[in-house]
Amino acid sequence: MIETIHNWLYSTMPQGVASIVEMILIALAYLGFFAIAGLFLVLMERKVAAWFQLRIGPNRVGFYGSLQTMADALKLLSKELTGTAKADKFLYNLAPYFVIISALMGLAVFPFTKDIQAFDINIGIFFLIAISSIGVIGILLGGWASNNKFALIGAMRSGVQAISYELSIGLSLLTMILITGSLQLSEIVEVQKNGWLIIQGHIPAIIAFMIYMIAGTAETNRAPFDMVEAESELGAGFHTEYSGMKFAYFFLAEFINMFIIAAIATTVFFGAWLSPFGITESIPWLGVFWFLGKTLVLIFLMMWFRWTFPRLRIDQLLTLEWKYLLPINLVNIVIMALIVWLNLTIKF
Amino acid sequence: MSYFSDIYKGIKTLLTGMSVTGKYFLTSRKGAITQQYPDNRATLKMFDRFRGEVIMPHNENNEHRCTGCQKCEIICPNGTIEIIWDRGIDEETGKKKKKIDQFVYHLSMCTMCALCIDVCPTDAIIWGQNFENSVYDRTKLTRVLNEPESKLMPGVED
């Protein structure tokens, strides 16, 4: 189907126009899909949270509360956009777009199946890490421009957290790249046809995965690393002064970032759209379901973290990164390099 | 070497916590603690130690256990209880004896501290399970706990 649309566009229009129209169509498709996916993830978060705490969760709007987040989104859309009088208006209004756009840009490079990948660049993983750290600028801007002490403290914490945990994310992914020998996501998937990387790399891969999940949770500013919002200390942290749709952008960005972190883990550790033992290899479009299924399992894991662990103090946060994750990560890279060098990887 | 044992302990305790919440997650459908209140009004039972309001139980002969000793009235920190009492002739002994006329209870002033219930020598008042105490007129919150024409249960002495 994608092929026919592509051919039809190029046959009816001049090449330059056709490529632009195609880009816009792809962008709209992604935007639409992830706006709905964001709503679904919020609902999932609320339901999962309720079940972890022996509650029932939203169950009034729609069938078992299935339309609850839709109703919330409509409410947020219709709300007045308020702001503080002394806020830096330009930066204050810019911040939510910064956060949401950087979150959406990351989605472009994921290989949902062999054919559905909007943007297959040869520095895929590097691009993802770079994009995901741009979002922090939006948070810093929002906190700074709000002219509110809680927002400012939250934003500064976000900066500290992002600078620290970027290292762990980068290094743990680098550990896996030692096996694949390529940053390109389609190449990484290709390598995993001999077994998912978490199996190929066995012990160091599992350590890298654990570090990645810890650092990824910190990167998305979710509990137990939600120093940025820290309701009990900072009101709502960096988005204290935002309301209505601007708040919704921050909220949606948080969930899309969570999706991105889980999707990177799926791609790098769990073979992206590859089915386990190649059981559905003959039906390539099923890859989408495998990709989204694995991603949802990892998102569920992050939700499990969130509703189990208490929030860290800021010094504990930094101790965890600089005294534990980073040294372990560095040793882990050396071990992985040795394993790749001595050909000790497990391949089927 | 506490560095490595710290890591081990850290991971172990985190997994312990996750197993607890994991069990909750699996059993939440049956064991949810949420009460969907107005829907399950008919079946909703409060727990045994719930402090809804002070009540005075009566038996089938319309007899209560209150001797009118006024200990509850004295101990109440905010004057919730007022006992209007009288002296009557005791039928068995023929002596004059104190008996209650009206046991007035102001629910609007009660803080549910349970001092009156603790101090009562004859266990005449206990906690009731009713929790729907909202009314449109606050005078309705002043209640007379002993039923009209009720008597002291025979054999109850303080």
Coordinates of C-alpha atoms in Angstrom, one line a residue:
Chain A
M1 CA 0.0 0.0 0.0
I2 CA 2.8 2.4 0.9
E3 CA 4.5 1.5 -2.4
T4 CA 1.4 2.3 -4.4
I5 CA 0.9 5.7 -2.7
H6 CA 4.6 6.4 -3.3
N7 CA 4.4 5.5 -7.0
W8 CA 1.1 7.5 -7.5
L9 CA 2.7 10.6 -5.9
Y10 CA 5.7 10.5 -8.1
S11 CA 3.7 9.8 -11.3
T12 CA 1.3 12.7 -10.8
M13 CA 3.6 15.5 -9.5
P14 CA 7.1 16.8 -10.3
Q15 CA 9.7 15.1 -8.2
G16 CA 10.5 17.9 -5.8
V17 CA 6.8 18.5 -4.9
A18 CA 6.1 14.8 -4.6
S19 CA 8.9 14.3 -2.1
I20 CA 7.7 17.2 0.0
V21 CA 4.1 16.0 -0.1
E22 CA 5.3 12.5 0.8
M23 CA 7.2 13.9 3.8
I24 CA 4.2 15.8 5.0
L25 CA 2.0 12.7 4.6
I26 CA 4.4 10.6 6.6
A27 CA 4.7 13.3 9.3
L28 CA 0.9 13.5 9.6
A29 CA 0.6 9.8 9.8
Y30 CA 3.2 9.6 12.6
L31 CA 1.7 12.6 14.4
G32 CA -1.8 11.1 14.3
F33 CA -0.6 7.7 15.4
F34 CA 1.5 8.9 18.3
A35 CA -1.1 11.4 19.5
I36 CA -3.5 8.4 19.9
A37 CA -0.7 6.2 21.2
G38 CA 0.0 8.9 23.8
L39 CA -3.6 8.9 24.9
F40 CA -3.5 5.1 25.1
L41 CA -0.3 5.2 27.1
V42 CA -1.8 7.6 29.6
L43 CA -4.8 5.4 30.0
M44 CA -2.5 2.3 30.4
E45 CA -0.4 4.1 33.0
R46 CA -3.5 5.0 35.0
K47 CA -4.9 1.5 34.8
V48 CA -1.6 -0.2 35.6
A49 CA -0.9 2.2 38.4
A50 CA -4.4 1.4 39.9
W51 CA -3.8 -2.4 39.6
F52 CA -0.4 -2.1 41.3
Q53 CA -2.0 -0.2 44.2
L54 CA -5.0 -2.5 44.5
R55 CA -7.3 0.1 43.1
I56 CA -9.7 0.0 40.2
G57 CA -8.6 3.0 38.2
P58 CA -10.7 4.9 35.7
N59 CA -13.9 3.0 35.0
R60 CA -16.6 5.5 34.3
V61 CA -16.1 7.1 30.9
G62 CA -16.6 4.5 28.1
F63 CA -16.2 0.8 28.5
Y64 CA -14.1 0.3 31.6
G65 CA -12.8 3.8 31.4
S66 CA -11.5 3.4 27.9
L67 CA -12.5 7.0 26.8
Q68 CA -11.2 8.6 30.0
T69 CA -8.0 10.1 28.5
M70 CA -10.0 11.2 25.4
A71 CA -12.2 13.2 27.8
D72 CA -9.2 14.6 29.6
A73 CA -7.5 15.6 26.3
L74 CA -10.7 17.4 25.3
K75 CA -10.8 19.2 28.6
L76 CA -7.2 20.2 28.3
L77 CA -7.9 21.5 24.7
S78 CA -10.7 23.7 25.9
K79 CA -8.9 25.1 29.0
E80 CA -7.6 28.7 29.2
L81 CA -3.9 29.1 28.7
T82 CA -2.7 31.0 31.7
G83 CA 0.8 32.3 32.5
T84 CA 2.6 34.4 35.0
A85 CA 2.9 38.2 34.5
K86 CA 6.6 38.3 34.9
A87 CA 7.3 35.3 32.6
D88 CA 9.6 35.7 29.6
K89 CA 6.7 35.3 27.2
F90 CA 8.7 34.2 24.1
L91 CA 10.7 31.4 25.8
Y92 CA 7.7 30.5 28.0
N93 CA 5.6 29.8 24.9
L94 CA 8.5 28.2 23.0
A95 CA 9.4 25.6 25.6
P96 CA 6.5 23.1 25.2
Y97 CA 7.0 23.0 21.4
F98 CA 10.7 22.3 21.9
V99 CA 9.9 19.4 24.1
I100 CA 7.2 17.9 21.9
I101 CA 9.0 18.4 18.7
S102 CA 12.3 16.8 19.9
A103 CA 10.2 13.9 21.2
L104 CA 8.4 13.4 17.9
M105 CA 11.6 13.8 15.9
G106 CA 13.1 10.7 17.6
L107 CA 10.3 8.6 16.3
A108 CA 11.3 9.0 12.7
V109 CA 14.2 6.5 12.8
F110 CA 12.5 3.5 14.3
P111 CA 12.2 0.4 12.1
F112 CA 8.6 -0.7 12.8
T113 CA 9.0 -3.4 10.2
K114 CA 11.4 -4.0 7.4
D115 CA 9.4 -1.6 5.2
I116 CA 8.0 0.9 7.7
Q117 CA 10.9 3.2 8.6
A118 CA 10.6 6.8 7.8
F119 CA 14.2 7.8 8.0
D120 CA 17.0 5.2 7.9
I121 CA 20.2 7.2 8.5
N122 CA 23.6 5.6 9.1
I123 CA 24.0 7.3 12.5
G124 CA 20.6 6.1 13.8
I125 CA 21.4 5.4 17.4
F126 CA 23.6 8.5 17.7
F127 CA 20.8 10.6 16.2
L128 CA 18.4 9.2 18.8
I129 CA 20.7 10.0 21.7
A130 CA 21.3 13.5 20.4
I131 CA 17.6 14.2 19.9
S132 CA 16.5 12.9 23.2
S133 CA 18.9 15.2 25.0
I134 CA 17.5 18.3 23.1
G135 CA 14.3 17.8 25.0
V136 CA 16.0 18.9 28.2
I137 CA 16.6 22.3 26.7
G138 CA 12.8 22.7 26.4
I139 CA 12.4 21.7 30.1
L140 CA 15.2 24.1 31.1
L141 CA 13.6 26.9 29.1
G142 CA 10.2 26.2 30.5
G143 CA 11.5 26.2 34.1
W144 CA 13.6 29.3 33.6
A145 CA 11.0 31.4 31.7
S146 CA 8.2 30.7 34.1
N147 CA 9.8 32.9 36.7
N148 CA 8.8 30.6 39.5
K149 CA 11.2 29.2 42.0
F150 CA 9.8 25.7 42.0
A151 CA 9.8 25.6 38.2
L152 CA 13.4 26.8 38.2
I153 CA 14.6 24.2 40.8
G154 CA 12.8 21.5 38.8
A155 CA 14.4 22.6 35.6
M156 CA 17.9 22.8 37.1
R157 CA 17.5 19.3 38.5
S158 CA 16.4 18.2 35.1
G159 CA 19.7 19.6 33.7
V160 CA 21.8 17.8 36.3
Q161 CA 19.9 14.5 35.7
A162 CA 20.1 14.7 31.9
I163 CA 23.8 15.5 31.9
S164 CA 24.6 12.6 34.2
Y165 CA 22.3 9.9 32.7
E166 CA 23.1 10.7 29.1
L167 CA 26.5 9.1 29.7
S168 CA 25.0 5.9 30.9
I169 CA 22.5 5.7 28.1
G170 CA 25.2 6.4 25.5
L171 CA 27.7 3.9 27.0
S172 CA 25.3 1.1 27.5
L173 CA 24.2 1.4 23.8
L174 CA 27.8 1.6 22.8
T175 CA 28.3 -1.7 24.5
M176 CA 25.8 -3.2 22.2
I177 CA 27.2 -1.4 19.1
L178 CA 30.4 -3.3 19.7
I179 CA 28.5 -6.4 18.5
T180 CA 26.6 -4.9 15.7
G181 CA 29.4 -2.8 14.3
S182 CA 26.9 -0.3 13.0
L183 CA 24.9 2.7 14.2
Q184 CA 22.3 2.2 11.5
L185 CA 19.1 0.8 13.0
S186 CA 18.2 -1.4 10.0
E187 CA 21.7 -2.9 10.2
I188 CA 21.3 -3.5 13.9
V189 CA 18.1 -5.4 13.2
E190 CA 19.8 -7.3 10.4
V191 CA 22.6 -8.5 12.8
Q192 CA 19.9 -9.8 15.2
K193 CA 18.6 -12.4 12.7
N194 CA 21.2 -14.6 14.3
G195 CA 19.6 -14.1 17.7
W196 CA 18.6 -11.1 19.7
L197 CA 21.5 -9.0 20.9
I198 CA 20.6 -9.6 24.6
I199 CA 21.2 -13.3 23.8
Q200 CA 24.1 -12.8 21.5
G201 CA 25.9 -10.7 24.1
H202 CA 24.7 -12.7 27.1
I203 CA 26.1 -11.4 30.4
P204 CA 27.5 -8.0 29.4
A205 CA 24.4 -7.5 27.3
I206 CA 22.1 -8.1 30.3
I207 CA 24.2 -5.8 32.4
A208 CA 24.0 -3.2 29.7
F209 CA 20.2 -3.7 29.4
M210 CA 19.8 -3.1 33.2
I211 CA 21.9 0.0 33.1
Y212 CA 20.0 1.2 30.0
M213 CA 16.6 0.7 31.7
I214 CA 17.7 2.6 34.8
A215 CA 19.3 5.4 32.9
G216 CA 16.3 5.5 30.5
T217 CA 13.9 5.9 33.3
A218 CA 16.0 8.7 34.6
E219 CA 16.1 10.3 31.1
T220 CA 12.4 10.4 30.8
N221 CA 12.1 12.0 34.3
R222 CA 9.8 9.3 35.6
A223 CA 9.6 8.0 39.1
P224 CA 11.8 6.9 40.9
F225 CA 13.9 9.6 39.2
D226 CA 11.2 12.3 38.9
M227 CA 13.2 14.9 40.7
V228 CA 12.1 17.3 38.0
E229 CA 8.5 17.2 39.0
A230 CA 8.7 15.9 42.6
E231 CA 5.1 16.8 43.5
S232 CA 5.7 16.7 47.2
E233 CA 8.6 19.1 47.0
L234 CA 8.1 21.3 44.0
G235 CA 4.4 21.5 43.2
A236 CA 4.6 20.3 39.6
G237 CA 8.2 21.1 38.9
F238 CA 9.1 22.7 35.6
H239 CA 5.5 22.8 34.3
T240 CA 4.0 24.4 37.4
E241 CA 3.0 27.5 35.5
Y242 CA 1.7 25.8 32.4
S243 CA -2.0 25.0 31.7
G244 CA -4.2 23.7 29.0
M245 CA -2.7 22.5 25.8
K246 CA 0.9 23.6 26.7
F247 CA 0.7 21.4 29.8
A248 CA -0.7 18.6 27.6
Y249 CA 2.4 19.0 25.3
F250 CA 4.7 18.4 28.2
F251 CA 2.6 15.5 29.3
L252 CA 2.4 13.9 25.9
A253 CA 6.2 14.4 25.4
E254 CA 6.8 12.5 28.6
F255 CA 4.9 9.5 27.3
I256 CA 6.4 9.7 23.8
N257 CA 9.8 9.8 25.4
M258 CA 8.9 6.8 27.4
F259 CA 7.9 5.1 24.2
I260 CA 11.2 6.2 22.5
I261 CA 13.3 4.8 25.4
A262 CA 11.4 1.5 25.3
A263 CA 11.6 1.4 21.5
I264 CA 15.4 1.9 21.5
A265 CA 15.7 -1.0 24.0
T266 CA 13.4 -3.1 21.7
T267 CA 15.5 -2.3 18.7
V268 CA 18.9 -2.7 20.3
F269 CA 18.4 -5.5 22.7
F270 CA 15.2 -7.4 21.6
G271 CA 15.5 -7.6 17.9
A272 CA 13.0 -4.9 16.9
W273 CA 10.4 -6.3 14.5
L274 CA 11.9 -9.8 14.5
S275 CA 9.6 -12.5 15.9
P276 CA 11.0 -14.9 18.5
F277 CA 12.7 -17.9 16.7
G278 CA 11.3 -16.5 13.4
I279 CA 7.9 -17.9 13.9
T280 CA 6.1 -15.3 11.7
E281 CA 8.9 -14.7 9.3
S282 CA 6.7 -15.5 6.3
I283 CA 4.3 -12.7 7.2
P284 CA 6.4 -9.5 7.2
W285 CA 3.7 -7.0 8.2
L286 CA 3.3 -8.8 11.6
G287 CA 6.6 -7.2 12.5
V288 CA 4.7 -4.0 13.5
F289 CA 2.9 -6.1 16.2
W290 CA 6.1 -7.7 17.4
F291 CA 7.7 -4.3 17.6
L292 CA 4.9 -2.6 19.4
G293 CA 4.3 -5.6 21.6
K294 CA 7.9 -5.7 22.8
T295 CA 7.9 -2.0 23.3
L296 CA 4.7 -2.2 25.4
V297 CA 6.2 -4.9 27.6
L298 CA 9.2 -2.6 28.3
I299 CA 6.9 0.3 28.9
F300 CA 5.1 -1.9 31.4
L301 CA 8.4 -2.6 33.0
M302 CA 9.0 1.1 33.4
M303 CA 5.6 1.6 34.9
W304 CA 6.3 -1.2 37.3
F305 CA 9.4 0.7 38.4
R306 CA 7.4 3.8 38.8
W307 CA 4.7 2.4 41.0
T308 CA 7.1 0.4 43.2
F309 CA 10.2 2.4 44.0
P310 CA 10.3 5.6 46.2
R311 CA 11.8 8.7 44.7
L312 CA 15.6 9.2 45.1
R313 CA 17.2 12.2 46.7
I314 CA 19.2 14.4 44.4
D315 CA 22.5 13.3 46.0
Q316 CA 21.5 9.6 45.8
L317 CA 20.6 10.2 42.2
L318 CA 24.1 11.5 41.4
T319 CA 25.8 8.8 43.6
L320 CA 24.0 6.1 41.6
E321 CA 25.1 7.5 38.3
W322 CA 28.7 8.5 39.0
K323 CA 29.8 5.9 41.6
Y324 CA 27.9 2.9 40.3
L325 CA 26.4 3.0 36.8
L326 CA 29.3 4.7 35.1
P327 CA 32.2 2.6 36.4
I328 CA 30.2 -0.6 35.9
N329 CA 29.4 0.5 32.4
L330 CA 33.0 1.2 31.5
V331 CA 34.1 -2.2 32.8
N332 CA 31.2 -3.7 30.9
I333 CA 32.4 -2.2 27.6
V334 CA 35.8 -3.7 28.1
I335 CA 34.2 -7.1 28.8
M336 CA 32.0 -6.8 25.8
A337 CA 35.0 -5.9 23.6
L338 CA 36.8 -8.9 24.8
I339 CA 33.8 -11.2 24.1
V340 CA 33.5 -9.8 20.6
W341 CA 37.2 -10.1 20.0
L342 CA 37.4 -13.7 21.2
N343 CA 34.2 -14.5 19.3
L344 CA 32.4 -15.7 22.5
T345 CA 29.0 -14.3 21.3
I346 CA 26.1 -16.8 21.2
K347 CA 24.8 -17.1 17.6
F348 CA 22.1 -19.5 16.3
Chain B
M1 CA 34.3 -4.9 49.2
S2 CA 31.1 -3.3 50.4
Y3 CA 30.8 -1.8 47.0
F4 CA 29.8 -5.0 45.4
S5 CA 27.7 -6.2 48.3
D6 CA 25.9 -2.9 48.1
I7 CA 25.1 -3.5 44.5
Y8 CA 23.9 -7.0 45.2
K9 CA 21.8 -5.8 48.1
G10 CA 20.4 -3.0 46.1
I11 CA 19.3 -5.2 43.2
K12 CA 17.9 -7.8 45.7
T13 CA 15.8 -5.3 47.6
L14 CA 14.5 -3.7 44.4
L15 CA 13.4 -7.1 43.2
T16 CA 11.7 -7.8 46.5
G17 CA 9.7 -4.6 46.1
M18 CA 8.9 -5.4 42.5
S19 CA 7.6 -8.9 43.5
V20 CA 5.3 -7.4 46.1
T21 CA 3.8 -4.9 43.7
G22 CA 3.7 -7.6 41.0
K23 CA 1.6 -9.8 43.3
Y24 CA -0.7 -6.9 43.9
F25 CA -1.0 -6.4 40.1
L26 CA -2.0 -10.0 39.5
T27 CA -4.5 -10.1 42.4
S28 CA -5.9 -6.6 42.0
R29 CA -9.0 -7.7 40.1
K30 CA -10.2 -9.7 43.1
G31 CA -8.6 -7.8 46.0
A32 CA -9.2 -4.1 45.0
I33 CA -9.8 -2.0 48.0
T34 CA -11.7 0.7 46.1
Q35 CA -15.4 0.9 47.2
Q36 CA -17.6 2.3 44.4
Y37 CA -19.7 3.9 47.1
P38 CA -23.1 5.1 45.8
D39 CA -23.3 2.0 43.5
N40 CA -22.7 -0.6 46.3
R41 CA -24.7 1.2 49.0
A42 CA -26.7 -1.8 49.8
T43 CA -23.8 -4.2 50.3
L44 CA -21.2 -1.8 51.7
K45 CA -20.1 -2.9 55.2
M46 CA -17.7 -0.8 57.2
F47 CA -14.9 -2.5 59.1
D48 CA -15.3 -3.5 62.8
R49 CA -13.3 -0.6 64.3
F50 CA -15.0 2.1 62.2
R51 CA -16.0 5.1 64.3
G52 CA -19.2 6.4 62.7
E53 CA -21.3 7.7 65.6
V54 CA -22.0 6.9 69.2
I55 CA -25.1 4.7 69.6
M56 CA -26.8 3.1 72.6
P57 CA -27.9 -0.4 72.0
H58 CA -31.3 -1.5 73.3
N59 CA -32.5 -5.1 73.8
E60 CA -35.9 -6.4 72.7
N61 CA -37.6 -5.2 76.0
N62 CA -36.5 -1.7 75.2
E63 CA -33.9 -1.8 77.9
H64 CA -30.5 -0.1 77.8
R65 CA -27.4 -0.4 80.0
C66 CA -27.0 3.3 80.9
T67 CA -27.1 4.0 84.7
G68 CA -26.7 7.7 84.2
C69 CA -23.4 8.0 86.0
Q70 CA -22.3 10.9 83.8
K71 CA -18.7 9.7 83.5
C72 CA -19.0 10.2 79.7
E73 CA -20.4 13.6 80.1
I74 CA -17.5 14.6 82.4
I75 CA -14.7 13.1 80.2
C76 CA -16.0 14.5 76.9
P77 CA -13.5 17.2 75.9
N78 CA -16.0 19.2 73.8
G79 CA -19.3 18.8 75.5
T80 CA -20.8 16.5 73.0
I81 CA -22.8 14.5 75.6
E82 CA -25.5 16.0 77.8
I83 CA -27.3 13.7 80.2
I84 CA -30.7 14.9 81.5
W85 CA -31.4 12.7 84.5
D86 CA -33.9 12.2 87.2
R87 CA -34.4 10.3 90.4
G88 CA -36.9 7.4 90.4
I89 CA -38.0 4.8 92.9
D90 CA -36.3 1.5 92.3
E91 CA -39.0 -1.2 92.1
E92 CA -37.0 -4.0 93.8
T93 CA -35.4 -2.1 96.7
G94 CA -37.8 0.8 97.1
K95 CA -34.9 3.2 97.3
K96 CA -34.5 6.4 95.3
K97 CA -32.1 5.8 92.4
K98 CA -30.6 8.0 89.6
K99 CA -31.9 7.2 86.1
I100 CA -31.5 8.9 82.7
D101 CA -34.3 10.8 81.2
Q102 CA -32.6 11.9 78.0
F103 CA -29.1 11.0 76.7
V104 CA -28.4 13.9 74.4
Y105 CA -25.6 13.4 71.9
H106 CA -24.4 16.3 69.6
L107 CA -22.9 14.6 66.6
S108 CA -21.9 17.9 65.2
M109 CA -19.5 18.5 68.1
C110 CA -18.1 14.9 68.3
T111 CA -14.5 14.3 67.3
M112 CA -14.8 10.5 67.5
C113 CA -12.1 10.4 70.2
A114 CA -13.8 7.4 71.9
L115 CA -13.1 8.6 75.4
C116 CA -16.7 8.2 76.4
I117 CA -16.9 4.7 75.2
D118 CA -13.6 3.8 77.0
V119 CA -14.8 5.3 80.2
C120 CA -18.3 3.8 80.3
P121 CA -18.4 1.3 83.2
T122 CA -21.4 -0.6 81.9
D123 CA -20.7 -0.5 78.1
A124 CA -23.9 1.3 77.5
I125 CA -22.6 3.2 74.5
I126 CA -20.7 1.7 71.5
W127 CA -19.6 2.8 68.1
G128 CA -22.2 2.6 65.3
Q129 CA -21.3 1.8 61.7
N130 CA -23.4 4.4 60.1
F131 CA -21.4 6.9 58.0
E132 CA -24.0 8.8 56.0
N133 CA -24.3 11.6 58.5
S134 CA -25.0 14.5 56.2
V135 CA -28.2 16.4 56.8
Y136 CA -29.8 19.6 55.6
D137 CA -30.5 21.0 59.0
R138 CA -27.9 20.9 61.7
T139 CA -30.4 20.5 64.5
K140 CA -30.9 16.9 63.2
L141 CA -27.4 16.2 64.4
T142 CA -28.5 16.5 68.0
R143 CA -29.8 13.1 68.9
V144 CA -31.4 11.5 71.9
L145 CA -29.8 8.1 72.2
N146 CA -32.1 6.4 74.6
E147 CA -35.4 5.3 73.1
P148 CA -38.6 6.8 74.5
E149 CA -40.0 4.8 77.5
S150 CA -36.8 2.8 77.7
K151 CA -35.6 1.5 81.1
L152 CA -32.3 0.4 82.6
M153 CA -31.6 -3.3 82.1
P154 CA -32.1 -5.1 85.4
G155 CA -28.9 -6.1 87.1
V156 CA -26.7 -3.4 85.6
E157 CA -24.8 -1.6 88.3
D158 CA -21.8 0.8 88.0

